[in-house]
Amino acid sequence: MKRQVKAMKTVDLLVEEHKNIKRMLKVGRQIAIDIMNGANIDYDDFALIIDFIRNYADDHHHNKEEEVFFKKMKEELGEPMVSGPILAMFSEHDLGRLFVRNLEEALEEVKAGNNDAKVDVIANLIAYTDLLNRHIDKEDNTIYPYGENNLSKESLAEAEEKMQRLEQDAESKGVQKKYIDILVSLEKKYL
C-alpha cells in the first residue's frame, strides 16, 4: 500500500527539509575535519553527498522555494521583496552551487594525484556548510515568517497546493526516501 504524503503547511515542509539539509551539513563538516586530521578521501561518500546536495537540497528543496513560495512572494509582495531578501536568497543558492562545483573539481585534482588540492576540498566543503547554515537561519527565522504573515490566504493556499503536488510527485519517484536513507547511512559512518 502506497504511503500518502502527509499534508503539511508550506513553511513547515520547507523547515523540515532544512533540518535534513543541516544534518548533512554536520556530516560534511565532520568529513572536512577528518581530512584535515589525515583521513583519506572516500570518493564514493563524496558522490553521495554531492548527489544529496544537488538532488535533495537543490532540485527538491530549492526548487520549491524558488518556483513556488518565493515566486508567490515576488508576485504578491512586489519589488521590495524581489530586489532585497529574495534576490539575496537566490544569490546564496547560486553561491552554494559554485562551492559544490569547486568541490567536485578539487576532488578530481586529489584523485589525479594533487594532494595539495585537499585544502580546496576542505575549503569548499566548509564554505558550503557555513553558507547553508547561515542561509537556512535567515530563511527559517525571517523570510518564511514574513511570507507566511504577509501573503494572502489565497496565495498561501495556492502555494500549499503546488507544494503538495511536487511532494507527491517526488514521493512517487522515491526521492525523499532515497536521500533520507543516504543521510542516515552517512550520519552512522561519520557522526
PDB file of C-alpha atoms in Angstrom:
ATOM      1  CA  MET A   1       0.000   0.000   0.000  1.00  0.00           C
ATOM      2  CA  LYS A   2       1.421   3.380  -1.035  1.00  0.00           C
ATOM      3  CA  ARG A   3       2.000   5.819   1.801  1.00  0.00           C
ATOM      4  CA  GLN A   4       0.240   9.143   1.372  1.00  0.00           C
ATOM      5  CA  VAL A   5       2.245  12.350   1.663  1.00  0.00           C
ATOM      6  CA  LYS A   6       1.199  13.986   4.901  1.00  0.00           C
ATOM      7  CA  ALA A   7      -0.404  17.353   4.288  1.00  0.00           C
ATOM      8  CA  MET A   8       1.880  19.983   5.720  1.00  0.00           C
ATOM      9  CA  LYS A   9       1.832  23.739   5.692  1.00  0.00           C
ATOM     10  CA  THR A  10       4.204  25.160   3.093  1.00  0.00           C
ATOM     11  CA  VAL A  11       6.593  26.727   5.594  1.00  0.00           C
ATOM     12  CA  ASP A  12       6.562  23.674   7.880  1.00  0.00           C
ATOM     13  CA  LEU A  13       7.565  21.474   4.956  1.00  0.00           C
ATOM     14  CA  LEU A  14      10.425  23.771   3.955  1.00  0.00           C
ATOM     15  CA  VAL A  15      11.663  23.984   7.560  1.00  0.00           C
ATOM     16  CA  GLU A  16      11.511  20.189   7.889  1.00  0.00           C
ATOM     17  CA  GLU A  17      13.631  19.821   4.752  1.00  0.00           C
ATOM     18  CA  HIS A  18      16.069  22.340   6.212  1.00  0.00           C
ATOM     19  CA  LYS A  19      16.510  20.061   9.227  1.00  0.00           C
ATOM     20  CA  ASN A  20      17.573  17.242   6.900  1.00  0.00           C
ATOM     21  CA  ILE A  21      19.923  19.533   4.980  1.00  0.00           C
ATOM     22  CA  LYS A  22      21.504  20.734   8.236  1.00  0.00           C
ATOM     23  CA  ARG A  23      22.062  17.119   9.249  1.00  0.00           C
ATOM     24  CA  MET A  24      24.026  16.597   6.012  1.00  0.00           C
ATOM     25  CA  LEU A  25      25.966  19.809   6.689  1.00  0.00           C
ATOM     26  CA  LYS A  26      27.120  18.287  10.001  1.00  0.00           C
ATOM     27  CA  VAL A  27      28.321  15.207   8.115  1.00  0.00           C
ATOM     28  CA  GLY A  28      30.196  17.403   5.627  1.00  0.00           C
ATOM     29  CA  ARG A  29      31.852  19.417   8.380  1.00  0.00           C
ATOM     30  CA  GLN A  30      32.976  16.236  10.134  1.00  0.00           C
ATOM     31  CA  ILE A  31      34.415  14.850   6.911  1.00  0.00           C
ATOM     32  CA  ALA A  32      36.362  18.086   6.383  1.00  0.00           C
ATOM     33  CA  ILE A  33      37.752  17.804   9.931  1.00  0.00           C
ATOM     34  CA  ASP A  34      38.665  14.161   9.327  1.00  0.00           C
ATOM     35  CA  ILE A  35      40.518  15.052   6.113  1.00  0.00           C
ATOM     36  CA  MET A  36      42.319  17.881   7.902  1.00  0.00           C
ATOM     37  CA  ASN A  37      43.403  15.320  10.507  1.00  0.00           C
ATOM     38  CA  GLY A  38      44.791  12.975   7.863  1.00  0.00           C
ATOM     39  CA  ALA A  39      41.870  10.763   6.847  1.00  0.00           C
ATOM     40  CA  ASN A  40      41.715   9.531   3.279  1.00  0.00           C
ATOM     41  CA  ILE A  41      39.055  10.920   0.986  1.00  0.00           C
ATOM     42  CA  ASP A  42      36.208   8.490   0.370  1.00  0.00           C
ATOM     43  CA  TYR A  43      35.169   9.431  -3.163  1.00  0.00           C
ATOM     44  CA  ASP A  44      32.056   7.254  -3.016  1.00  0.00           C
ATOM     45  CA  ASP A  45      30.842   9.112   0.078  1.00  0.00           C
ATOM     46  CA  PHE A  46      31.532  12.447  -1.599  1.00  0.00           C
ATOM     47  CA  ALA A  47      29.498  11.278  -4.595  1.00  0.00           C
ATOM     48  CA  LEU A  48      26.603  10.583  -2.212  1.00  0.00           C
ATOM     49  CA  ILE A  49      26.959  13.970  -0.529  1.00  0.00           C
ATOM     50  CA  ILE A  50      27.049  15.804  -3.849  1.00  0.00           C
ATOM     51  CA  ASP A  51      24.064  13.775  -5.054  1.00  0.00           C
ATOM     52  CA  PHE A  52      22.179  14.760  -1.877  1.00  0.00           C
ATOM     53  CA  ILE A  53      23.103  18.426  -2.283  1.00  0.00           C
ATOM     54  CA  ARG A  54      22.155  18.582  -5.950  1.00  0.00           C
ATOM     55  CA  ASN A  55      19.034  16.469  -5.900  1.00  0.00           C
ATOM     56  CA  TYR A  56      17.576  16.872  -2.426  1.00  0.00           C
ATOM     57  CA  ALA A  57      18.779  20.300  -1.260  1.00  0.00           C
ATOM     58  CA  ASP A  58      18.799  21.959  -4.661  1.00  0.00           C
ATOM     59  CA  ASP A  59      16.357  20.259  -7.047  1.00  0.00           C
ATOM     60  CA  HIS A  60      13.853  19.048  -4.448  1.00  0.00           C
ATOM     61  CA  HIS A  61      14.018  21.829  -1.825  1.00  0.00           C
ATOM     62  CA  HIS A  62      15.325  24.973  -3.534  1.00  0.00           C
ATOM     63  CA  ASN A  63      13.042  24.331  -6.487  1.00  0.00           C
ATOM     64  CA  LYS A  64      10.025  24.565  -4.166  1.00  0.00           C
ATOM     65  CA  GLU A  65      11.340  27.790  -2.678  1.00  0.00           C
ATOM     66  CA  GLU A  66      12.243  29.407  -5.983  1.00  0.00           C
ATOM     67  CA  GLU A  67       9.320  28.213  -8.103  1.00  0.00           C
ATOM     68  CA  VAL A  68       6.535  28.206  -5.511  1.00  0.00           C
ATOM     69  CA  PHE A  69       6.977  30.113  -2.245  1.00  0.00           C
ATOM     70  CA  PHE A  70       9.413  32.859  -3.281  1.00  0.00           C
ATOM     71  CA  LYS A  71       7.612  33.226  -6.598  1.00  0.00           C
ATOM     72  CA  LYS A  72       4.354  33.872  -4.735  1.00  0.00           C
ATOM     73  CA  MET A  73       6.119  36.392  -2.507  1.00  0.00           C
ATOM     74  CA  LYS A  74       7.533  38.211  -5.542  1.00  0.00           C
ATOM     75  CA  GLU A  75       4.163  38.266  -7.312  1.00  0.00           C
ATOM     76  CA  GLU A  76       2.132  39.470  -4.366  1.00  0.00           C
ATOM     77  CA  LEU A  77       4.530  41.459  -2.203  1.00  0.00           C
ATOM     78  CA  GLY A  78       6.291  43.225  -5.051  1.00  0.00           C
ATOM     79  CA  GLU A  79       9.579  44.889  -5.894  1.00  0.00           C
ATOM     80  CA  PRO A  80      10.980  45.358  -2.370  1.00  0.00           C
ATOM     81  CA  MET A  81      10.923  41.550  -1.954  1.00  0.00           C
ATOM     82  CA  VAL A  82      12.420  40.968  -5.411  1.00  0.00           C
ATOM     83  CA  SER A  83      15.291  43.435  -5.105  1.00  0.00           C
ATOM     84  CA  GLY A  84      16.047  42.661  -1.466  1.00  0.00           C
ATOM     85  CA  PRO A  85      15.686  39.470   0.529  1.00  0.00           C
ATOM     86  CA  ILE A  86      14.563  37.142  -2.273  1.00  0.00           C
ATOM     87  CA  LEU A  87      17.399  38.237  -4.554  1.00  0.00           C
ATOM     88  CA  ALA A  88      19.805  37.577  -1.680  1.00  0.00           C
ATOM     89  CA  MET A  89      18.392  34.059  -1.207  1.00  0.00           C
ATOM     90  CA  PHE A  90      18.703  33.303  -4.937  1.00  0.00           C
ATOM     91  CA  SER A  91      22.278  34.623  -4.902  1.00  0.00           C
ATOM     92  CA  GLU A  92      23.135  32.365  -1.979  1.00  0.00           C
ATOM     93  CA  HIS A  93      21.628  29.371  -3.782  1.00  0.00           C
ATOM     94  CA  ASP A  94      23.919  30.177  -6.725  1.00  0.00           C
ATOM     95  CA  LEU A  95      26.945  30.641  -4.465  1.00  0.00           C
ATOM     96  CA  GLY A  96      26.257  27.237  -2.915  1.00  0.00           C
ATOM     97  CA  ARG A  97      26.184  25.698  -6.399  1.00  0.00           C
ATOM     98  CA  LEU A  98      29.566  27.307  -7.111  1.00  0.00           C
ATOM     99  CA  PHE A  99      31.077  25.808  -3.950  1.00  0.00           C
ATOM    100  CA  VAL A 100      29.802  22.363  -4.966  1.00  0.00           C
ATOM    101  CA  ARG A 101      31.291  22.694  -8.480  1.00  0.00           C
ATOM    102  CA  ASN A 102      34.589  23.808  -6.943  1.00  0.00           C
ATOM    103  CA  LEU A 103      34.423  20.881  -4.517  1.00  0.00           C
ATOM    104  CA  GLU A 104      33.996  18.447  -7.403  1.00  0.00           C
ATOM    105  CA  GLU A 105      36.964  19.960  -9.243  1.00  0.00           C
ATOM    106  CA  ALA A 106      39.113  19.750  -6.106  1.00  0.00           C
ATOM    107  CA  LEU A 107      38.141  16.102  -5.605  1.00  0.00           C
ATOM    108  CA  GLU A 108      39.182  15.354  -9.204  1.00  0.00           C
ATOM    109  CA  GLU A 109      42.506  17.095  -8.594  1.00  0.00           C
ATOM    110  CA  VAL A 110      43.193  14.993  -5.494  1.00  0.00           C
ATOM    111  CA  LYS A 111      42.140  11.839  -7.324  1.00  0.00           C
ATOM    112  CA  ALA A 112      44.612  12.747 -10.085  1.00  0.00           C
ATOM    113  CA  GLY A 113      47.413  12.912  -7.530  1.00  0.00           C
ATOM    114  CA  ASN A 114      47.463  16.567  -6.472  1.00  0.00           C
ATOM    115  CA  ASN A 115      47.495  16.200  -2.685  1.00  0.00           C
ATOM    116  CA  ASP A 116      47.622  19.985  -2.247  1.00  0.00           C
ATOM    117  CA  ALA A 117      44.061  20.138  -3.613  1.00  0.00           C
ATOM    118  CA  LYS A 118      42.873  18.591  -0.336  1.00  0.00           C
ATOM    119  CA  VAL A 119      42.897  22.118   1.043  1.00  0.00           C
ATOM    120  CA  ASP A 120      40.429  23.078  -1.711  1.00  0.00           C
ATOM    121  CA  VAL A 121      38.229  20.103  -0.828  1.00  0.00           C
ATOM    122  CA  ILE A 122      38.167  21.229   2.801  1.00  0.00           C
ATOM    123  CA  ALA A 123      37.745  24.926   1.931  1.00  0.00           C
ATOM    124  CA  ASN A 124      34.807  24.393  -0.421  1.00  0.00           C
ATOM    125  CA  LEU A 125      33.111  21.890   1.862  1.00  0.00           C
ATOM    126  CA  ILE A 126      33.390  24.239   4.847  1.00  0.00           C
ATOM    127  CA  ALA A 127      32.381  27.270   2.758  1.00  0.00           C
ATOM    128  CA  TYR A 128      29.270  25.396   1.596  1.00  0.00           C
ATOM    129  CA  THR A 129      28.326  24.220   5.098  1.00  0.00           C
ATOM    130  CA  ASP A 130      28.838  27.690   6.574  1.00  0.00           C
ATOM    131  CA  LEU A 131      26.885  29.394   3.788  1.00  0.00           C
ATOM    132  CA  LEU A 132      23.962  26.972   4.036  1.00  0.00           C
ATOM    133  CA  ASN A 133      23.754  27.088   7.826  1.00  0.00           C
ATOM    134  CA  ARG A 134      23.542  30.894   7.728  1.00  0.00           C
ATOM    135  CA  HIS A 135      21.193  30.800   4.739  1.00  0.00           C
ATOM    136  CA  ILE A 136      18.815  28.369   6.431  1.00  0.00           C
ATOM    137  CA  ASP A 137      18.773  30.519   9.566  1.00  0.00           C
ATOM    138  CA  LYS A 138      17.726  33.583   7.519  1.00  0.00           C
ATOM    139  CA  GLU A 139      15.010  31.683   5.698  1.00  0.00           C
ATOM    140  CA  ASP A 140      13.599  29.915   8.763  1.00  0.00           C
ATOM    141  CA  ASN A 141      13.638  32.959  11.024  1.00  0.00           C
ATOM    142  CA  THR A 142      12.995  35.867   8.663  1.00  0.00           C
ATOM    143  CA  ILE A 143      11.965  35.123   5.071  1.00  0.00           C
ATOM    144  CA  TYR A 144       9.490  32.299   5.699  1.00  0.00           C
ATOM    145  CA  PRO A 145       7.700  34.001   8.622  1.00  0.00           C
ATOM    146  CA  TYR A 146       7.496  37.232   6.626  1.00  0.00           C
ATOM    147  CA  GLY A 147       5.905  35.432   3.695  1.00  0.00           C
ATOM    148  CA  GLU A 148       3.577  33.462   5.922  1.00  0.00           C
ATOM    149  CA  ASN A 149       2.455  36.614   7.747  1.00  0.00           C
ATOM    150  CA  ASN A 150       2.103  38.853   4.678  1.00  0.00           C
ATOM    151  CA  LEU A 151       0.842  36.666   1.839  1.00  0.00           C
ATOM    152  CA  SER A 152      -2.898  36.441   1.355  1.00  0.00           C
ATOM    153  CA  LYS A 153      -4.713  33.293   2.425  1.00  0.00           C
ATOM    154  CA  GLU A 154      -5.368  32.612  -1.262  1.00  0.00           C
ATOM    155  CA  SER A 155      -1.679  32.798  -2.142  1.00  0.00           C
ATOM    156  CA  LEU A 156      -0.719  30.590   0.781  1.00  0.00           C
ATOM    157  CA  ALA A 157      -3.364  28.065  -0.250  1.00  0.00           C
ATOM    158  CA  GLU A 158      -2.127  28.112  -3.844  1.00  0.00           C
ATOM    159  CA  ALA A 159       1.481  27.632  -2.701  1.00  0.00           C
ATOM    160  CA  GLU A 160       0.355  24.784  -0.441  1.00  0.00           C
ATOM    161  CA  GLU A 161      -1.433  23.070  -3.316  1.00  0.00           C
ATOM    162  CA  LYS A 162       1.569  23.365  -5.662  1.00  0.00           C
ATOM    163  CA  MET A 163       3.943  22.220  -2.953  1.00  0.00           C
ATOM    164  CA  GLN A 164       1.825  19.153  -2.186  1.00  0.00           C
ATOM    165  CA  ARG A 165       1.758  18.193  -5.877  1.00  0.00           C
ATOM    166  CA  LEU A 166       5.562  18.482  -6.021  1.00  0.00           C
ATOM    167  CA  GLU A 167       5.888  16.419  -2.831  1.00  0.00           C
ATOM    168  CA  GLN A 168       3.580  13.700  -4.119  1.00  0.00           C
ATOM    169  CA  ASP A 169       5.420  13.556  -7.436  1.00  0.00           C
ATOM    170  CA  ALA A 170       8.764  13.293  -5.635  1.00  0.00           C
ATOM    171  CA  GLU A 171       7.434  10.620  -3.306  1.00  0.00           C
ATOM    172  CA  SER A 172       6.137   8.570  -6.238  1.00  0.00           C
ATOM    173  CA  LYS A 173       9.728   8.600  -7.550  1.00  0.00           C
ATOM    174  CA  GLY A 174      11.189   7.709  -4.143  1.00  0.00           C
ATOM    175  CA  VAL A 175      13.125  10.977  -3.808  1.00  0.00           C
ATOM    176  CA  GLN A 176      12.579  11.615  -0.107  1.00  0.00           C
ATOM    177  CA  LYS A 177      13.267   8.006   0.913  1.00  0.00           C
ATOM    178  CA  LYS A 178      16.418   7.765  -1.193  1.00  0.00           C
ATOM    179  CA  TYR A 179      18.000  10.893   0.227  1.00  0.00           C
ATOM    180  CA  ILE A 180      16.988  10.325   3.834  1.00  0.00           C
ATOM    181  CA  ASP A 181      18.473   6.812   3.563  1.00  0.00           C
ATOM    182  CA  ILE A 182      21.729   8.308   2.221  1.00  0.00           C
ATOM    183  CA  LEU A 183      21.727  10.843   5.039  1.00  0.00           C
ATOM    184  CA  VAL A 184      21.191   8.226   7.742  1.00  0.00           C
ATOM    185  CA  SER A 185      23.947   5.971   6.378  1.00  0.00           C
ATOM    186  CA  LEU A 186      26.466   8.835   6.275  1.00  0.00           C
ATOM    187  CA  GLU A 187      25.497  10.003   9.767  1.00  0.00           C
ATOM    188  CA  LYS A 188      26.124   6.473  11.082  1.00  0.00           C
ATOM    189  CA  LYS A 189      29.545   6.427   9.450  1.00  0.00           C
ATOM    190  CA  TYR A 190      30.788   9.908  10.354  1.00  0.00           C
ATOM    191  CA  LEU A 191      28.911  11.205  13.398  1.00  0.00           C
TER     192      LEU A 191
END
